[in-house]
């Protein structure tokens, strides 16, 4: 018996020891999911299964790094060759290996979100389309949606339903934009993040011999956070495991909160239908939270109809009741939460870093930032601009990208005049125009710049000097290591001199960020040297790694002992001793767009469940009776999710610090006898009216919804108060709606 198996409870151990065939591990919040996934891989290795035949897919680089370090310690020397990483990093590696098959160079560039949106803006400008109508962010997400649903630009243009929808949303040129976007990425030898998955699907579908190679290599596939997978990811998993079926997926349907990114909860809900021979394991003991917090969270999530039933429990202390905090306004909410934190730190000697304020939308952070600072409470907004998204860092990385891949147009346009070398916007626009007119790349135009008649001699010389500089750097790519070359680039390009000339605090900060980037490159080179790799740690290898870094960091030294502020989506996977859920009000949480759509409402409830289960010892649920929106005061009622919680788990009494009167909390008599503003419906007259309307609906009836458009009722179910209609919409597929909120118009 291996010692590591003794560290597991019975449910965890059963999941770890199951080896052959498909397995679904439902891991409740705080149930040791990471340990089970890690130990399962260790167990495979200890059974003699080669590391190179195991693929483990995660959603964050941080999760992959932590698991890999743990595996290497437990499995000693057996972990070398293990393929573990994010979906994007693993399949980017496969695409580089097989680049020739998909007609790409192995050194293709990976566009981040900023690059992709900049390309969209360029295309909109060329097509003379108004950004007020064709919003770049919306267009980018529409392209992302298409790729994640495996819809090519050609299929997009041929799909009449999609075309109808685009006309409905007044973006009839969407398909053309997508087509040009695809062509430009190809010309630039670039892929965006969605392409890394989309093109892997294309590769496996069109190249059976390559698919067979990877099926034979990866005999065991493991997937973390399976509830967050989209269609594209799921198809790749099915491709890889369709012969041996040794697939183990770990996740929690109750924590599926990323549908806006394309995540499909059906992947986990239907797993046992797709793999009827699969084994189901449930990890139901929560090691993180008190019994009270777990019980309250269970009260909320049990109201969802679409779920895999489980009984999450805790054997920790019963713990304090969840404090229900009512404030008159959103401003007072900020003050009340700040007072709670201040009281905890001063009275119970807690650390600021043991407190986290969670909210539904980013906009809510402003009041908390301002209020905490007035209380002299240090805070950190988690999810702000990451290190690699800072302008000066993106500028340097753009140099690296262009040196490696001369066809990378977004990188070229970013740095051709940085530092300033007298190449203005009009010149860049002229180069762009010529490249489009000739159906080629801007770099190729630059190589022929001396032949362009309407460029001055001075501009031609500047363009030629820029090209020569890039080519000189490119010649050294495979001669010197990444650290040495990066220092040359920074010096010769003039970046260091430019930053050193700015003596302002901001300028000094930018210079320090560049120094930190160089430190990171040096560490990368040293690590490769320590691994005794035969290959030179080149700048290209460094860029391949850094281009896929998307995780935020919580453990920077400057972040120690600060209260964390973050959206609930950002908090997924984290835990804090004390959690404050702010803005628990109808039309904010759940948000107004979700209340008539059962699927969206259930995701909002899962989001509330995630928020509550981030807490270890103490949780506060806060709501304000009034909140400012667009300069107006809006009255609110408490979230329906509060009403889901059994009152025995709630504390609605006065708190213990001074200057906090009875009016700031809801009394039990007022709260648990629903009166006006405390129930989701508006009033009795509204209930009567909607019930009369509900009785008019029939199966087969054609209806119209303000968000989803025209559709047809295919099923009605439920009681008189809560009838659910299953509607097949022309452009949005099937939705389950609560009729008393849906406001369906009968056609």
Short mmCIF file of C-alpha atoms in Angstrom, two decimals, residues 419-743:
data_model
loop_
_atom_site.label_atom_id
_atom_site.label_comp_id
_atom_site.label_asym_id
_atom_site.label_seq_id
_atom_site.Cartn_x
_atom_site.Cartn_y
_atom_site.Cartn_z
CA UNK A 419 10.59 54.61 -29.87
CA UNK A 420 9.74 57.48 -32.19
CA UNK A 421 11.76 57.27 -35.41
CA UNK A 422 9.79 59.64 -37.63
CA UNK A 423 7.42 57.08 -39.19
CA UNK A 424 4.00 58.70 -38.75
CA UNK A 425 0.45 57.34 -38.87
CA UNK A 426 -0.04 58.47 -42.47
CA UNK A 427 2.94 56.38 -43.58
CA UNK A 428 1.65 53.34 -41.68
CA UNK A 429 -1.80 53.76 -43.22
CA UNK A 430 -0.21 53.98 -46.67
CA UNK A 431 1.72 50.75 -46.05
CA UNK A 432 -1.47 49.08 -44.81
CA UNK A 433 -3.39 50.21 -47.89
CA UNK A 434 -0.71 48.90 -50.25
CA UNK A 435 -0.58 45.53 -48.49
CA UNK A 436 -4.36 45.09 -48.79
CA UNK A 437 -4.38 46.24 -52.43
CA UNK A 438 -1.62 43.80 -53.35
CA UNK A 439 -2.97 40.95 -51.20
CA UNK A 440 0.25 40.64 -49.25
CA UNK A 441 1.75 41.47 -45.86
CA UNK A 442 3.03 44.87 -44.66
CA UNK A 443 6.49 43.36 -44.10
CA UNK A 444 6.71 42.47 -47.78
CA UNK A 445 5.81 46.07 -48.64
CA UNK A 446 8.58 47.28 -46.31
CA UNK A 447 11.12 45.13 -48.13
CA UNK A 448 10.18 46.98 -51.34
CA UNK A 449 9.80 50.42 -49.71
CA UNK A 450 12.62 51.91 -51.80
CA UNK A 451 10.49 51.33 -54.91
CA UNK A 452 7.39 53.18 -53.62
CA UNK A 453 7.19 56.48 -55.54
CA UNK A 454 5.00 58.49 -53.15
CA UNK A 455 7.31 58.05 -50.15
CA UNK A 456 9.96 60.67 -49.49
CA UNK A 457 13.63 59.73 -49.49
CA UNK A 458 13.77 60.42 -45.75
CA UNK A 459 10.88 58.05 -44.98
CA UNK A 460 12.33 55.34 -47.24
CA UNK A 461 15.61 55.52 -45.33
CA UNK A 462 13.85 55.26 -41.96
CA UNK A 463 11.83 52.26 -43.11
CA UNK A 464 14.96 50.53 -44.46
CA UNK A 465 16.82 51.17 -41.20
CA UNK A 466 13.93 49.64 -39.25
CA UNK A 467 13.91 46.54 -41.47
CA UNK A 468 17.72 46.16 -41.17
CA UNK A 469 17.51 46.35 -37.37
CA UNK A 470 14.84 43.64 -37.19
CA UNK A 471 16.76 41.39 -39.61
CA UNK A 472 19.99 41.75 -37.59
CA UNK A 473 18.16 40.66 -34.45
CA UNK A 474 16.52 37.76 -36.33
CA UNK A 475 19.93 36.45 -37.44
CA UNK A 476 20.88 36.03 -33.77
CA UNK A 477 17.75 34.12 -32.74
CA UNK A 478 19.41 30.71 -32.81
CA UNK A 479 22.91 31.90 -31.93
CA UNK A 480 22.56 33.53 -28.51
CA UNK A 481 20.21 32.84 -25.60
CA UNK A 482 16.99 34.74 -24.87
CA UNK A 483 18.47 36.78 -22.00
CA UNK A 484 21.46 38.06 -23.98
CA UNK A 485 19.39 38.84 -27.07
CA UNK A 486 16.66 40.61 -25.11
CA UNK A 487 19.21 42.98 -23.57
CA UNK A 488 20.57 43.77 -27.04
CA UNK A 489 17.09 44.48 -28.37
CA UNK A 490 16.27 46.81 -25.50
CA UNK A 491 19.51 48.72 -25.91
CA UNK A 492 19.82 48.95 -29.71
CA UNK A 493 16.12 49.67 -30.33
CA UNK A 494 16.32 52.68 -28.02
CA UNK A 495 13.66 51.45 -25.58
CA UNK A 496 15.91 51.76 -22.51
CA UNK A 497 17.06 55.25 -23.50
CA UNK A 498 13.47 56.31 -24.09
CA UNK A 499 12.30 55.09 -20.68
CA UNK A 500 15.34 56.49 -18.87
CA UNK A 501 14.58 59.94 -20.31
CA UNK A 502 11.25 59.97 -18.45
CA UNK A 503 12.08 60.98 -14.87
CA UNK A 504 8.47 60.98 -13.65
CA UNK A 505 7.32 58.35 -11.09
CA UNK A 506 5.30 56.69 -13.87
CA UNK A 507 8.35 56.60 -16.13
CA UNK A 508 10.47 55.05 -13.39
CA UNK A 509 7.75 52.48 -12.77
CA UNK A 510 7.72 51.53 -16.46
CA UNK A 511 11.50 51.12 -16.40
CA UNK A 512 11.22 48.89 -13.31
CA UNK A 513 8.63 46.76 -15.13
CA UNK A 514 11.06 46.27 -18.04
CA UNK A 515 13.77 45.31 -15.55
CA UNK A 516 11.38 42.75 -14.05
CA UNK A 517 10.67 41.35 -17.53
CA UNK A 518 14.41 40.92 -18.14
CA UNK A 519 14.71 39.19 -14.75
CA UNK A 520 12.02 36.78 -15.84
CA UNK A 521 13.87 36.02 -19.08
CA UNK A 522 17.08 35.42 -17.13
CA UNK A 523 15.28 32.96 -14.83
CA UNK A 524 13.83 31.20 -17.89
CA UNK A 525 17.33 30.76 -19.36
CA UNK A 526 18.78 29.54 -16.06
CA UNK A 527 15.99 27.01 -15.62
CA UNK A 528 16.59 25.61 -19.09
CA UNK A 529 20.33 25.42 -18.35
CA UNK A 530 19.62 23.57 -15.09
CA UNK A 531 17.49 21.07 -16.99
CA UNK A 532 20.60 20.37 -19.05
CA UNK A 533 18.57 20.72 -22.21
CA UNK A 534 20.45 20.10 -25.42
CA UNK A 535 18.68 22.96 -27.16
CA UNK A 536 19.56 26.62 -26.71
CA UNK A 537 16.98 28.55 -24.59
CA UNK A 538 16.10 30.93 -27.39
CA UNK A 539 13.89 33.98 -27.42
CA UNK A 540 11.37 32.05 -29.49
CA UNK A 541 11.06 29.36 -26.80
CA UNK A 542 10.62 32.05 -24.17
CA UNK A 543 7.90 33.78 -26.17
CA UNK A 544 6.08 30.48 -26.74
CA UNK A 545 5.73 30.15 -22.98
CA UNK A 546 4.97 33.74 -22.07
CA UNK A 547 2.35 34.23 -24.80
CA UNK A 548 0.14 31.69 -23.01
CA UNK A 549 0.43 33.20 -19.52
CA UNK A 550 -3.07 34.36 -18.65
CA UNK A 551 -3.29 33.82 -14.88
CA UNK A 552 -3.53 36.58 -12.34
CA UNK A 553 -1.15 36.45 -9.40
CA UNK A 554 -2.27 36.73 -5.80
CA UNK A 555 1.04 36.18 -4.06
CA UNK A 556 3.17 39.16 -5.09
CA UNK A 557 5.04 40.64 -2.09
CA UNK A 558 3.31 44.01 -2.48
CA UNK A 559 -0.09 42.32 -2.23
CA UNK A 560 0.51 40.91 1.26
CA UNK A 561 -1.88 41.96 4.00
CA UNK A 562 -4.40 43.80 1.87
CA UNK A 563 -8.14 43.30 1.65
CA UNK A 564 -8.97 41.71 -1.69
CA UNK A 565 -11.70 43.12 -3.93
CA UNK A 566 -12.86 41.00 -6.84
CA UNK A 567 -15.78 39.85 -8.94
CA UNK A 568 -17.18 36.47 -8.03
CA UNK A 569 -16.06 35.10 -11.40
CA UNK A 570 -12.47 36.05 -10.50
CA UNK A 571 -12.78 34.35 -7.10
CA UNK A 572 -13.40 30.89 -8.55
CA UNK A 573 -10.82 28.49 -7.10
CA UNK A 574 -9.81 30.83 -4.27
CA UNK A 575 -10.66 30.82 -0.57
CA UNK A 576 -10.60 33.37 2.24
CA UNK A 577 -11.23 33.26 5.96
CA UNK A 578 -13.81 36.05 5.78
CA UNK A 579 -15.97 36.76 2.73
CA UNK A 580 -18.35 39.69 2.14
CA UNK A 581 -20.87 39.21 -0.68
CA UNK A 582 -21.95 42.71 -1.67
CA UNK A 583 -24.97 43.85 -3.65
CA UNK A 584 -27.20 40.82 -3.02
CA UNK A 585 -30.23 42.50 -4.60
CA UNK A 586 -32.78 41.64 -7.24
CA UNK A 587 -31.73 42.84 -10.72
CA UNK A 588 -28.11 43.06 -9.60
CA UNK A 589 -27.59 39.56 -8.21
CA UNK A 590 -29.33 37.88 -9.96
CA UNK A 591 -28.87 40.40 -12.73
CA UNK A 592 -31.92 41.70 -14.55
CA UNK A 593 -31.13 39.87 -17.80
CA UNK A 594 -31.28 36.44 -16.16
CA UNK A 595 -34.58 36.53 -14.29
CA UNK A 596 -36.83 35.39 -17.16
CA UNK A 597 -34.51 32.72 -18.52
CA UNK A 598 -34.31 29.61 -16.33
CA UNK A 599 -30.88 28.58 -17.62
CA UNK A 600 -29.42 32.01 -16.90
CA UNK A 601 -31.14 32.19 -13.51
CA UNK A 602 -29.67 28.84 -12.51
CA UNK A 603 -26.20 30.03 -13.49
CA UNK A 604 -26.71 33.12 -11.32
CA UNK A 605 -27.62 30.80 -8.45
CA UNK A 606 -24.47 28.75 -9.07
CA UNK A 607 -22.52 32.01 -8.97
CA UNK A 608 -24.02 32.83 -5.57
CA UNK A 609 -23.09 29.32 -4.40
CA UNK A 610 -19.51 29.85 -5.56
CA UNK A 611 -19.36 33.17 -3.69
CA UNK A 612 -20.61 31.68 -0.43
CA UNK A 613 -18.30 28.64 -0.59
CA UNK A 614 -15.19 30.85 -0.88
CA UNK A 615 -15.58 31.52 2.87
CA UNK A 616 -13.76 29.40 5.43
CA UNK A 617 -14.89 30.84 8.78
CA UNK A 618 -17.23 33.78 8.34
CA UNK A 619 -19.52 35.12 5.61
CA UNK A 620 -21.53 38.32 5.25
CA UNK A 621 -24.32 38.79 2.74
CA UNK A 622 -24.93 42.48 2.14
CA UNK A 623 -27.66 44.36 0.28
CA UNK A 624 -28.64 48.01 -0.06
CA UNK A 625 -32.21 49.32 -0.21
CA UNK A 626 -31.12 52.02 -2.67
CA UNK A 627 -28.35 52.13 -5.25
CA UNK A 628 -27.18 54.77 -7.71
CA UNK A 629 -27.32 53.79 -11.37
CA UNK A 630 -26.73 56.24 -14.21
CA UNK A 631 -27.06 59.14 -11.79
CA UNK A 632 -30.45 58.02 -10.46
CA UNK A 633 -31.45 56.42 -7.17
CA UNK A 634 -32.99 52.98 -7.71
CA UNK A 635 -34.89 51.13 -5.00
CA UNK A 636 -33.98 47.46 -4.53
CA UNK A 637 -35.32 44.37 -2.85
CA UNK A 638 -33.07 41.67 -1.39
CA UNK A 639 -31.94 38.89 -3.69
CA UNK A 640 -34.15 35.83 -3.97
CA UNK A 641 -31.04 33.82 -3.12
CA UNK A 642 -31.15 35.18 0.43
CA UNK A 643 -34.67 33.81 0.72
CA UNK A 644 -33.36 30.39 -0.33
CA UNK A 645 -31.30 30.13 2.88
CA UNK A 646 -32.85 28.55 5.95
CA UNK A 647 -33.11 31.33 8.60
CA UNK A 648 -31.41 29.12 11.19
CA UNK A 649 -28.09 29.77 9.39
CA UNK A 650 -28.47 33.58 9.34
CA UNK A 651 -27.57 36.23 11.90
CA UNK A 652 -29.83 39.27 11.58
CA UNK A 653 -29.06 40.77 14.98
CA UNK A 654 -27.02 43.88 15.81
CA UNK A 655 -23.30 43.62 15.32
CA UNK A 656 -20.93 44.25 18.23
CA UNK A 657 -19.14 47.44 17.20
CA UNK A 658 -20.28 50.96 18.01
CA UNK A 659 -22.35 53.33 15.87
CA UNK A 660 -24.27 50.53 14.18
CA UNK A 661 -27.95 50.84 15.04
CA UNK A 662 -30.88 48.49 14.76
CA UNK A 663 -32.01 50.17 11.55
CA UNK A 664 -28.99 48.73 9.71
CA UNK A 665 -30.14 45.12 10.02
CA UNK A 666 -33.35 43.37 9.09
CA UNK A 667 -35.31 42.00 12.00
CA UNK A 668 -36.44 38.39 11.78
CA UNK A 669 -40.09 39.38 11.93
CA UNK A 670 -39.71 41.75 8.98
CA UNK A 671 -37.43 39.58 6.93
CA UNK A 672 -39.01 36.17 7.21
CA UNK A 673 -42.57 37.37 6.65
CA UNK A 674 -42.25 38.48 3.04
CA UNK A 675 -43.71 41.95 2.53
CA UNK A 676 -43.29 44.53 -0.21
CA UNK A 677 -39.75 44.74 -1.61
CA UNK A 678 -38.87 41.35 -0.13
CA UNK A 679 -40.32 38.98 -2.72
CA UNK A 680 -39.25 38.78 -6.39
CA UNK A 681 -42.70 39.74 -7.75
CA UNK A 682 -43.85 43.35 -7.53
CA UNK A 683 -47.33 43.16 -5.92
CA UNK A 684 -50.61 41.21 -5.80
CA UNK A 685 -52.04 43.06 -8.79
CA UNK A 686 -48.99 42.01 -10.85
CA UNK A 687 -49.45 38.38 -9.79
CA UNK A 688 -53.11 38.34 -10.86
CA UNK A 689 -52.31 39.92 -14.20
CA UNK A 690 -49.50 37.52 -15.04
CA UNK A 691 -51.53 34.47 -13.97
CA UNK A 692 -54.29 35.46 -16.38
CA UNK A 693 -51.75 35.87 -19.16
CA UNK A 694 -50.12 32.53 -18.34
CA UNK A 695 -53.39 30.68 -18.87
CA UNK A 696 -53.45 31.88 -22.49
CA UNK A 697 -50.28 30.03 -23.54
CA UNK A 698 -50.53 26.68 -25.37
CA UNK A 699 -48.06 24.13 -26.73
CA UNK A 700 -47.39 24.86 -30.41
CA UNK A 701 -48.11 28.56 -30.02
CA UNK A 702 -45.76 31.01 -31.77
CA UNK A 703 -44.39 33.70 -29.43
CA UNK A 704 -41.89 36.55 -29.35
CA UNK A 705 -39.36 37.39 -26.58
CA UNK A 706 -37.68 40.81 -26.34
CA UNK A 707 -34.22 39.21 -26.06
CA UNK A 708 -34.48 35.94 -27.99
CA UNK A 709 -36.86 36.96 -30.79
CA UNK A 710 -39.44 34.63 -32.37
CA UNK A 711 -39.98 31.07 -31.26
CA UNK A 712 -42.44 28.25 -30.68
CA UNK A 713 -43.63 26.75 -27.37
CA UNK A 714 -42.84 23.03 -27.37
CA UNK A 715 -43.57 22.20 -23.70
CA UNK A 716 -45.37 23.65 -20.64
CA UNK A 717 -44.80 22.28 -17.13
CA UNK A 718 -45.04 23.29 -13.48
CA UNK A 719 -47.76 24.56 -11.15
CA UNK A 720 -50.06 27.55 -11.67
CA UNK A 721 -47.67 29.92 -9.91
CA UNK A 722 -44.47 28.81 -11.65
CA UNK A 723 -45.22 27.48 -15.12
CA UNK A 724 -42.09 26.84 -17.17
CA UNK A 725 -42.26 27.07 -20.94
CA UNK A 726 -39.75 25.30 -23.15
CA UNK A 727 -39.46 27.50 -26.24
CA UNK A 728 -37.57 26.71 -29.46
CA UNK A 729 -36.34 30.09 -30.71
CA UNK A 730 -35.49 30.66 -34.36
CA UNK A 731 -32.06 32.16 -33.66
CA UNK A 732 -31.19 31.16 -30.08
CA UNK A 733 -32.07 27.48 -29.84
CA UNK A 734 -34.14 26.02 -27.00
CA UNK A 735 -34.67 28.01 -23.77
CA UNK A 736 -36.64 27.21 -20.60
CA UNK A 737 -38.45 30.33 -19.37
CA UNK A 738 -40.54 31.18 -16.30
CA UNK A 739 -43.74 32.51 -17.85
CA UNK A 740 -44.54 34.97 -15.07
CA UNK A 741 -41.29 36.83 -15.83
CA UNK A 742 -40.73 36.09 -19.52
CA UNK A 743 -43.26 38.58 -20.97
#
